[in-house]
Amino acid sequence: MPSLIDLRRRIRAVKSTQQITKAMKMIAASRLKRAQDRVVAARPFAQRMLRVLNSLVSRVESDSHPLLKMPDQSGAPALLIVVTADRGLCGSFNSNVIKAAGQFITTEGQGREVALGLVGRKGRDFFRRRGFDVRYEAVGIYQRLSFSHAADLANAAIEEFTSGRVGSVYLVYNEFKSVMTQKLVVERLLPIPRLEPEAGAQAPSVDYIFEPAPEKIFEDLLPRHVQVQVYRALLESNAAFFAAQMTAMDAATRNSTEMLDSLTLYMNKIRQAAITREIIEVVSGAQAL
């Protein structure tokens, strides 16, 4: 049975932890608002850009640009960009992404190798210790996340793809849905996917005149499209991380409150038992006299 001093020390430790979790919850909530605003602002542009590109590429040959061409994937490995966070204390946020990446490696690895591009310290540490083929890393970018970080990642992926060192590029990340919900997404980045035509929709009967040539347009537009999609994925993951951290810290705060109630009740019982025992000893001694 623990002593009263041990219980008081434990109660003080739980109270200190509760103060930390409350502070982390408030910080995550304040940062979530800014991250959510950036995601909401970036989504329409990224989605509209994808629709416009699909409208253009549907009218040109598939080999008009290297980023559209489906290469021979018999020997080239796939590149998987794993987007995790730099920090923990966010529930299953990082573990879900790492688990999905492991499933992708297991599935794709049956026919070809899988190389990794790692974003975030948690994913970097996990896969580096296990000896995977890591092509590049990006750690600490969420502190001041900007479009230049996404451009560097996208350019590295484009270089790997156009040089033939990889046959395709995929992204795995958490997509922000709400404070309580994050959706795990595994999507192809390169070659640029083409949207399937909607049911009942007919192909356009008009032709477009490209000025300058489609190759020139795609030379500037397609790399920018890849950068925008990577930037959107980073923003989604950043917002999802703060939502997951806020939820985890809120649950930790509530659990610490329940633990404090339980420890306080237990301490009062032990103190009451000690007082009762002392009274019995005093009464027994008085009777003996």
Short mmCIF file of the C-alpha atoms (twelve columns), coordinates in Angstrom:
data_MODEL
# 
_entry.id   MODEL 
# 
loop_
_atom_site.group_PDB 
_atom_site.id 
_atom_site.type_symbol 
_atom_site.label_atom_id 
_atom_site.label_alt_id 
_atom_site.label_comp_id 
_atom_site.label_asym_id 
_atom_site.label_seq_id 
_atom_site.Cartn_x 
_atom_site.Cartn_y 
_atom_site.Cartn_z 
_atom_site.pdbx_PDB_model_num 
ATOM 1   C CA . MET A 1   0.000   0.000  0.000   1 
ATOM 2   C CA . PRO A 2   1.515   3.374  -0.982  1 
ATOM 3   C CA . SER A 3   2.077   5.978  1.678   1 
ATOM 4   C CA . LEU A 4   0.404   9.373  1.826   1 
ATOM 5   C CA . ILE A 5   3.634   11.048 0.746   1 
ATOM 6   C CA . ASP A 6   3.828   8.864  -2.373  1 
ATOM 7   C CA . LEU A 7   0.215   9.613  -3.243  1 
ATOM 8   C CA . ARG A 8   0.711   13.362 -2.774  1 
ATOM 9   C CA . ARG A 9   3.764   13.250 -5.040  1 
ATOM 10  C CA . ARG A 10  1.828   11.352 -7.673  1 
ATOM 11  C CA . ILE A 11  -1.071  13.802 -7.489  1 
ATOM 12  C CA . ARG A 12  1.339   16.724 -7.957  1 
ATOM 13  C CA . ALA A 13  2.892   14.964 -10.957 1 
ATOM 14  C CA . VAL A 14  -0.518  14.357 -12.545 1 
ATOM 15  C CA . LYS A 15  -1.492  18.001 -11.971 1 
ATOM 16  C CA . SER A 16  1.727   19.161 -13.627 1 
ATOM 17  C CA . THR A 17  1.064   16.856 -16.593 1 
ATOM 18  C CA . GLN A 18  -2.498  18.152 -16.820 1 
ATOM 19  C CA . GLN A 19  -1.257  21.724 -17.055 1 
ATOM 20  C CA . ILE A 20  1.062   20.714 -19.889 1 
ATOM 21  C CA . THR A 21  -1.690  18.915 -21.819 1 
ATOM 22  C CA . LYS A 22  -4.033  21.879 -21.380 1 
ATOM 23  C CA . ALA A 23  -1.393  24.254 -22.725 1 
ATOM 24  C CA . MET A 24  -0.608  21.957 -25.673 1 
ATOM 25  C CA . LYS A 25  -4.320  21.687 -26.480 1 
ATOM 26  C CA . MET A 26  -4.685  25.475 -26.561 1 
ATOM 27  C CA . ILE A 27  -1.569  25.895 -28.710 1 
ATOM 28  C CA . ALA A 28  -2.735  23.207 -31.148 1 
ATOM 29  C CA . ALA A 29  -6.186  24.821 -31.353 1 
ATOM 30  C CA . SER A 30  -4.725  28.231 -32.183 1 
ATOM 31  C CA . ARG A 31  -2.406  26.791 -34.837 1 
ATOM 32  C CA . LEU A 32  -5.165  24.601 -36.259 1 
ATOM 33  C CA . LYS A 33  -7.225  27.668 -37.177 1 
ATOM 34  C CA . ARG A 34  -4.411  29.123 -39.288 1 
ATOM 35  C CA . ALA A 35  -3.576  25.757 -40.857 1 
ATOM 36  C CA . GLN A 36  -7.239  25.122 -41.653 1 
ATOM 37  C CA . ASP A 37  -7.573  28.497 -43.347 1 
ATOM 38  C CA . ARG A 38  -4.541  27.723 -45.533 1 
ATOM 39  C CA . VAL A 39  -5.985  24.338 -46.525 1 
ATOM 40  C CA . VAL A 40  -9.370  25.802 -47.403 1 
ATOM 41  C CA . ALA A 41  -7.654  28.456 -49.519 1 
ATOM 42  C CA . ALA A 42  -5.410  25.963 -51.347 1 
ATOM 43  C CA . ARG A 43  -7.966  23.249 -52.147 1 
ATOM 44  C CA . PRO A 44  -10.013 25.055 -54.843 1 
ATOM 45  C CA . PHE A 45  -6.913  26.114 -56.781 1 
ATOM 46  C CA . ALA A 46  -5.372  22.625 -56.690 1 
ATOM 47  C CA . GLN A 47  -8.616  20.901 -57.679 1 
ATOM 48  C CA . ARG A 48  -9.376  23.376 -60.453 1 
ATOM 49  C CA . MET A 49  -5.835  23.114 -61.778 1 
ATOM 50  C CA . LEU A 50  -6.186  19.337 -61.980 1 
ATOM 51  C CA . ARG A 51  -9.443  19.658 -63.945 1 
ATOM 52  C CA . VAL A 52  -7.951  22.167 -66.356 1 
ATOM 53  C CA . LEU A 53  -4.895  19.983 -66.967 1 
ATOM 54  C CA . ASN A 54  -7.046  16.927 -67.573 1 
ATOM 55  C CA . SER A 55  -9.094  18.924 -70.048 1 
ATOM 56  C CA . LEU A 56  -5.894  19.865 -71.871 1 
ATOM 57  C CA . VAL A 57  -4.119  16.515 -71.835 1 
ATOM 58  C CA . SER A 58  -7.235  14.762 -73.128 1 
ATOM 59  C CA . ARG A 59  -6.697  16.601 -76.418 1 
ATOM 60  C CA . VAL A 60  -3.007  15.860 -76.889 1 
ATOM 61  C CA . GLU A 61  -0.869  12.766 -77.210 1 
ATOM 62  C CA . SER A 62  0.082   11.013 -73.973 1 
ATOM 63  C CA . ASP A 63  3.782   11.291 -74.804 1 
ATOM 64  C CA . SER A 64  3.694   15.050 -75.397 1 
ATOM 65  C CA . HIS A 65  5.448   15.585 -72.058 1 
ATOM 66  C CA . PRO A 66  7.629   13.287 -69.895 1 
ATOM 67  C CA . LEU A 67  5.379   13.815 -66.863 1 
ATOM 68  C CA . LEU A 68  2.394   12.391 -68.765 1 
ATOM 69  C CA . LYS A 69  4.051   9.370  -70.286 1 
ATOM 70  C CA . MET A 70  3.600   5.994  -68.647 1 
ATOM 71  C CA . PRO A 71  7.113   4.510  -68.522 1 
ATOM 72  C CA . ASP A 72  8.111   0.881  -68.558 1 
ATOM 73  C CA . GLN A 73  7.721   -0.082 -64.914 1 
ATOM 74  C CA . SER A 74  9.119   -3.593 -65.199 1 
ATOM 75  C CA . GLY A 75  12.454  -2.684 -63.599 1 
ATOM 76  C CA . ALA A 76  12.115  0.857  -62.254 1 
ATOM 77  C CA . PRO A 77  11.112  1.112  -58.588 1 
ATOM 78  C CA . ALA A 78  8.204   3.175  -57.340 1 
ATOM 79  C CA . LEU A 79  8.885   6.251  -55.231 1 
ATOM 80  C CA . LEU A 80  6.639   6.692  -52.192 1 
ATOM 81  C CA . ILE A 81  6.627   10.094 -50.472 1 
ATOM 82  C CA . VAL A 82  5.660   9.500  -46.836 1 
ATOM 83  C CA . VAL A 83  4.355   12.638 -45.118 1 
ATOM 84  C CA . THR A 84  4.470   12.423 -41.320 1 
ATOM 85  C CA . ALA A 85  4.937   14.986 -38.545 1 
ATOM 86  C CA . ASP A 86  8.072   16.132 -36.785 1 
ATOM 87  C CA . ARG A 87  6.544   15.586 -33.346 1 
ATOM 88  C CA . GLY A 88  4.394   13.084 -31.512 1 
ATOM 89  C CA . LEU A 89  1.662   13.409 -28.875 1 
ATOM 90  C CA . CYS A 90  -0.935  13.288 -31.643 1 
ATOM 91  C CA . GLY A 91  -2.597  9.917  -31.178 1 
ATOM 92  C CA . SER A 92  -2.330  7.540  -34.128 1 
ATOM 93  C CA . PHE A 93  -1.551  10.276 -36.670 1 
ATOM 94  C CA . ASN A 94  1.993   9.146  -37.471 1 
ATOM 95  C CA . SER A 95  1.459   5.438  -36.911 1 
ATOM 96  C CA . ASN A 96  -1.415  5.337  -39.416 1 
ATOM 97  C CA . VAL A 97  0.732   6.909  -42.134 1 
ATOM 98  C CA . ILE A 98  3.649   4.576  -41.390 1 
ATOM 99  C CA . LYS A 99  1.311   1.578  -41.415 1 
ATOM 100 C CA . ALA A 100 -0.165  2.614  -44.785 1 
ATOM 101 C CA . ALA A 101 3.337   3.092  -46.179 1 
ATOM 102 C CA . GLY A 102 4.287   -0.377 -44.962 1 
ATOM 103 C CA . GLN A 103 1.246   -1.884 -46.662 1 
ATOM 104 C CA . PHE A 104 2.115   -0.069 -49.891 1 
ATOM 105 C CA . ILE A 105 5.689   -1.342 -49.728 1 
ATOM 106 C CA . THR A 106 4.452   -4.894 -49.125 1 
ATOM 107 C CA . THR A 107 1.970   -4.730 -52.004 1 
ATOM 108 C CA . GLU A 108 4.194   -2.997 -54.552 1 
ATOM 109 C CA . GLY A 109 7.286   -4.823 -53.386 1 
ATOM 110 C CA . GLN A 110 5.965   -8.104 -54.719 1 
ATOM 111 C CA . GLY A 111 6.596   -6.938 -58.281 1 
ATOM 112 C CA . ARG A 112 9.234   -4.207 -57.929 1 
ATOM 113 C CA . GLU A 113 11.240  -2.263 -55.405 1 
ATOM 114 C CA . VAL A 114 9.961   0.778  -53.558 1 
ATOM 115 C CA . ALA A 115 12.116  3.823  -52.813 1 
ATOM 116 C CA . LEU A 116 11.111  6.378  -50.190 1 
ATOM 117 C CA . GLY A 117 10.999  10.130 -49.899 1 
ATOM 118 C CA . LEU A 118 10.490  10.992 -46.238 1 
ATOM 119 C CA . VAL A 119 8.851   14.166 -44.945 1 
ATOM 120 C CA . GLY A 120 8.775   14.599 -41.188 1 
ATOM 121 C CA . ARG A 121 11.062  13.402 -38.412 1 
ATOM 122 C CA . LYS A 122 8.816   10.543 -37.242 1 
ATOM 123 C CA . GLY A 123 8.727   8.812  -40.619 1 
ATOM 124 C CA . ARG A 124 12.412  9.523  -41.210 1 
ATOM 125 C CA . ASP A 125 13.439  7.925  -37.929 1 
ATOM 126 C CA . PHE A 126 11.221  4.887  -38.452 1 
ATOM 127 C CA . PHE A 127 12.331  3.979  -41.977 1 
ATOM 128 C CA . ARG A 128 15.975  4.996  -41.620 1 
ATOM 129 C CA . ARG A 129 16.483  2.481  -38.801 1 
ATOM 130 C CA . ARG A 130 15.103  -0.291 -40.995 1 
ATOM 131 C CA . GLY A 131 17.442  0.176  -43.941 1 
ATOM 132 C CA . PHE A 132 15.002  1.238  -46.680 1 
ATOM 133 C CA . ASP A 133 16.102  2.903  -49.907 1 
ATOM 134 C CA . VAL A 134 15.668  6.585  -48.969 1 
ATOM 135 C CA . ARG A 135 16.111  9.011  -51.870 1 
ATOM 136 C CA . TYR A 136 15.641  12.273 -49.966 1 
ATOM 137 C CA . GLU A 137 14.449  13.633 -46.623 1 
ATOM 138 C CA . ALA A 138 12.751  16.807 -45.406 1 
ATOM 139 C CA . VAL A 139 12.708  17.474 -41.664 1 
ATOM 140 C CA . GLY A 140 11.647  20.593 -39.785 1 
ATOM 141 C CA . ILE A 141 9.726   22.215 -42.641 1 
ATOM 142 C CA . TYR A 142 6.444   22.531 -40.707 1 
ATOM 143 C CA . GLN A 143 7.788   25.270 -38.470 1 
ATOM 144 C CA . ARG A 144 7.667   27.684 -41.413 1 
ATOM 145 C CA . LEU A 145 5.863   25.745 -44.112 1 
ATOM 146 C CA . SER A 146 5.941   27.568 -47.453 1 
ATOM 147 C CA . PHE A 147 5.512   26.829 -51.134 1 
ATOM 148 C CA . SER A 148 9.275   26.681 -51.603 1 
ATOM 149 C CA . HIS A 149 9.429   23.531 -49.460 1 
ATOM 150 C CA . ALA A 150 6.824   21.859 -51.668 1 
ATOM 151 C CA . ALA A 151 8.642   23.027 -54.799 1 
ATOM 152 C CA . ASP A 152 11.895  21.440 -53.612 1 
ATOM 153 C CA . LEU A 153 10.152  18.134 -52.877 1 
ATOM 154 C CA . ALA A 154 8.260   18.183 -56.169 1 
ATOM 155 C CA . ASN A 155 11.381  19.017 -58.184 1 
ATOM 156 C CA . ALA A 156 13.250  16.131 -56.541 1 
ATOM 157 C CA . ALA A 157 10.396  13.763 -57.424 1 
ATOM 158 C CA . ILE A 158 10.267  15.084 -61.003 1 
ATOM 159 C CA . GLU A 159 14.012  14.583 -61.365 1 
ATOM 160 C CA . GLU A 160 13.759  10.988 -60.137 1 
ATOM 161 C CA . PHE A 161 10.854  10.289 -62.503 1 
ATOM 162 C CA . THR A 162 12.126  11.959 -65.679 1 
ATOM 163 C CA . SER A 163 15.592  10.435 -65.283 1 
ATOM 164 C CA . GLY A 164 14.070  6.961  -65.234 1 
ATOM 165 C CA . ARG A 165 15.348  6.094  -61.778 1 
ATOM 166 C CA . VAL A 166 11.750  5.541  -60.652 1 
ATOM 167 C CA . GLY A 167 8.746   4.442  -62.665 1 
ATOM 168 C CA . SER A 168 6.062   6.242  -60.655 1 
ATOM 169 C CA . VAL A 169 5.652   8.538  -57.657 1 
ATOM 170 C CA . TYR A 170 3.012   8.198  -54.942 1 
ATOM 171 C CA . LEU A 171 2.009   10.275 -51.928 1 
ATOM 172 C CA . VAL A 172 0.750   8.971  -48.588 1 
ATOM 173 C CA . TYR A 173 -0.524  11.513 -46.059 1 
ATOM 174 C CA . ASN A 174 -3.390  12.404 -43.728 1 
ATOM 175 C CA . GLU A 175 -6.060  14.577 -45.336 1 
ATOM 176 C CA . PHE A 176 -7.826  17.020 -43.044 1 
ATOM 177 C CA . LYS A 177 -11.585 16.476 -42.868 1 
ATOM 178 C CA . SER A 178 -12.562 17.866 -39.488 1 
ATOM 179 C CA . VAL A 179 -11.174 18.268 -36.006 1 
ATOM 180 C CA . MET A 180 -12.195 14.706 -35.166 1 
ATOM 181 C CA . THR A 181 -11.574 13.091 -38.546 1 
ATOM 182 C CA . GLN A 182 -8.500  12.700 -40.735 1 
ATOM 183 C CA . LYS A 183 -8.593  10.616 -43.894 1 
ATOM 184 C CA . LEU A 184 -5.581  8.540  -44.867 1 
ATOM 185 C CA . VAL A 185 -4.812  9.090  -48.574 1 
ATOM 186 C CA . VAL A 186 -2.525  7.180  -50.938 1 
ATOM 187 C CA . GLU A 187 -2.536  8.818  -54.366 1 
ATOM 188 C CA . ARG A 188 -0.397  8.807  -57.480 1 
ATOM 189 C CA . LEU A 189 1.560   11.955 -58.179 1 
ATOM 190 C CA . LEU A 190 3.538   10.929 -61.283 1 
ATOM 191 C CA . PRO A 191 2.813   10.238 -64.042 1 
ATOM 192 C CA . ILE A 192 0.081   12.826 -63.695 1 
ATOM 193 C CA . PRO A 193 -3.227  10.934 -63.454 1 
ATOM 194 C CA . ARG A 194 -6.062  11.721 -65.806 1 
ATOM 195 C CA . LEU A 195 -9.546  12.134 -64.437 1 
ATOM 196 C CA . GLU A 196 -12.098 9.689  -65.710 1 
ATOM 197 C CA . PRO A 197 -14.974 11.306 -67.659 1 
ATOM 198 C CA . GLU A 198 -18.197 11.575 -65.726 1 
ATOM 199 C CA . ALA A 199 -20.989 9.130  -66.480 1 
ATOM 200 C CA . GLY A 200 -23.136 10.339 -69.327 1 
ATOM 201 C CA . ALA A 201 -20.713 13.082 -70.277 1 
ATOM 202 C CA . GLN A 202 -19.784 13.289 -73.946 1 
ATOM 203 C CA . ALA A 203 -16.386 14.221 -75.297 1 
ATOM 204 C CA . PRO A 204 -16.178 17.838 -76.489 1 
ATOM 205 C CA . SER A 205 -16.677 18.242 -80.203 1 
ATOM 206 C CA . VAL A 206 -14.569 21.398 -80.519 1 
ATOM 207 C CA . ASP A 207 -10.835 21.650 -80.987 1 
ATOM 208 C CA . TYR A 208 -8.571  24.111 -79.269 1 
ATOM 209 C CA . ILE A 209 -5.772  26.103 -80.798 1 
ATOM 210 C CA . PHE A 210 -2.741  26.088 -78.534 1 
ATOM 211 C CA . GLU A 211 -0.558  29.184 -78.525 1 
ATOM 212 C CA . PRO A 212 2.251   28.458 -77.982 1 
ATOM 213 C CA . ALA A 213 2.454   24.717 -78.731 1 
ATOM 214 C CA . PRO A 214 1.111   22.228 -76.138 1 
ATOM 215 C CA . GLU A 215 4.652   21.055 -75.407 1 
ATOM 216 C CA . LYS A 216 5.658   24.589 -74.440 1 
ATOM 217 C CA . ILE A 217 2.568   25.074 -72.291 1 
ATOM 218 C CA . PHE A 218 3.073   21.764 -70.495 1 
ATOM 219 C CA . GLU A 219 6.753   22.503 -69.944 1 
ATOM 220 C CA . ASP A 220 5.802   25.283 -67.546 1 
ATOM 221 C CA . LEU A 221 2.377   24.146 -66.377 1 
ATOM 222 C CA . LEU A 222 2.908   20.496 -65.461 1 
ATOM 223 C CA . PRO A 223 5.838   20.992 -63.059 1 
ATOM 224 C CA . ARG A 224 3.879   23.769 -61.371 1 
ATOM 225 C CA . HIS A 225 0.914   21.407 -61.079 1 
ATOM 226 C CA . VAL A 226 3.065   18.798 -59.308 1 
ATOM 227 C CA . GLN A 227 4.366   21.465 -56.934 1 
ATOM 228 C CA . VAL A 228 0.831   22.620 -56.148 1 
ATOM 229 C CA . GLN A 229 -0.337  19.068 -55.406 1 
ATOM 230 C CA . VAL A 230 2.618   18.459 -53.076 1 
ATOM 231 C CA . TYR A 231 1.977   21.783 -51.356 1 
ATOM 232 C CA . ARG A 232 -1.674  20.881 -50.840 1 
ATOM 233 C CA . ALA A 233 -0.684  17.508 -49.343 1 
ATOM 234 C CA . LEU A 234 1.704   19.226 -46.928 1 
ATOM 235 C CA . LEU A 235 -0.975  21.703 -45.876 1 
ATOM 236 C CA . GLU A 236 -3.508  18.909 -45.415 1 
ATOM 237 C CA . SER A 237 -1.063  16.931 -43.289 1 
ATOM 238 C CA . ASN A 238 -0.146  19.994 -41.223 1 
ATOM 239 C CA . ALA A 239 -3.779  20.806 -40.440 1 
ATOM 240 C CA . ALA A 240 -4.559  17.150 -39.711 1 
ATOM 241 C CA . PHE A 241 -1.624  16.990 -37.299 1 
ATOM 242 C CA . PHE A 242 -2.836  19.935 -35.226 1 
ATOM 243 C CA . ALA A 243 -6.363  18.492 -35.196 1 
ATOM 244 C CA . ALA A 244 -5.052  15.104 -34.045 1 
ATOM 245 C CA . GLN A 245 -2.828  16.724 -31.413 1 
ATOM 246 C CA . MET A 246 -5.665  18.867 -30.085 1 
ATOM 247 C CA . THR A 247 -7.923  15.816 -29.824 1 
ATOM 248 C CA . ALA A 248 -5.214  13.744 -28.133 1 
ATOM 249 C CA . MET A 249 -4.372  16.476 -25.624 1 
ATOM 250 C CA . ASP A 250 -8.048  17.009 -24.828 1 
ATOM 251 C CA . ALA A 251 -8.430  13.290 -24.126 1 
ATOM 252 C CA . ALA A 252 -5.265  13.340 -22.011 1 
ATOM 253 C CA . THR A 253 -6.569  16.286 -19.991 1 
ATOM 254 C CA . ARG A 254 -9.867  14.544 -19.320 1 
ATOM 255 C CA . ASN A 255 -8.081  11.331 -18.374 1 
ATOM 256 C CA . SER A 256 -5.835  13.203 -15.967 1 
ATOM 257 C CA . THR A 257 -8.914  14.737 -14.317 1 
ATOM 258 C CA . GLU A 258 -10.371 11.279 -13.786 1 
ATOM 259 C CA . MET A 259 -7.024  10.039 -12.457 1 
ATOM 260 C CA . LEU A 260 -6.837  12.964 -10.018 1 
ATOM 261 C CA . ASP A 261 -10.313 12.183 -8.705  1 
ATOM 262 C CA . SER A 262 -9.406  8.533  -8.259  1 
ATOM 263 C CA . LEU A 263 -6.082  9.279  -6.547  1 
ATOM 264 C CA . THR A 264 -7.643  11.897 -4.270  1 
ATOM 265 C CA . LEU A 265 -10.373 9.484  -3.202  1 
ATOM 266 C CA . TYR A 266 -7.816  6.746  -2.583  1 
ATOM 267 C CA . MET A 267 -5.594  9.112  -0.600  1 
ATOM 268 C CA . ASN A 268 -8.531  10.212 1.558   1 
ATOM 269 C CA . LYS A 269 -9.406  6.601  2.279   1 
ATOM 270 C CA . ILE A 270 -5.840  5.821  3.347   1 
ATOM 271 C CA . ARG A 271 -5.682  8.951  5.492   1 
ATOM 272 C CA . GLN A 272 -9.007  8.121  7.090   1 
ATOM 273 C CA . ALA A 273 -7.831  4.580  7.774   1 
ATOM 274 C CA . ALA A 274 -4.631  5.908  9.353   1 
ATOM 275 C CA . ILE A 275 -6.579  8.322  11.576  1 
ATOM 276 C CA . THR A 276 -8.970  5.549  12.613  1 
ATOM 277 C CA . ARG A 277 -6.072  3.268  13.422  1 
ATOM 278 C CA . GLU A 278 -4.433  5.941  15.567  1 
ATOM 279 C CA . ILE A 279 -7.685  6.575  17.452  1 
ATOM 280 C CA . ILE A 280 -8.063  2.848  18.102  1 
ATOM 281 C CA . GLU A 281 -4.499  2.716  19.422  1 
ATOM 282 C CA . VAL A 282 -5.133  5.688  21.733  1 
ATOM 283 C CA . VAL A 283 -8.387  4.194  23.027  1 
ATOM 284 C CA . SER A 284 -6.779  0.771  23.506  1 
ATOM 285 C CA . GLY A 285 -3.899  2.347  25.439  1 
ATOM 286 C CA . ALA A 286 -6.287  4.306  27.648  1 
ATOM 287 C CA . GLN A 287 -8.256  1.159  28.424  1 
ATOM 288 C CA . ALA A 288 -5.050  -0.712 29.282  1 
ATOM 289 C CA . LEU A 289 -4.159  1.958  31.800  1 
# 
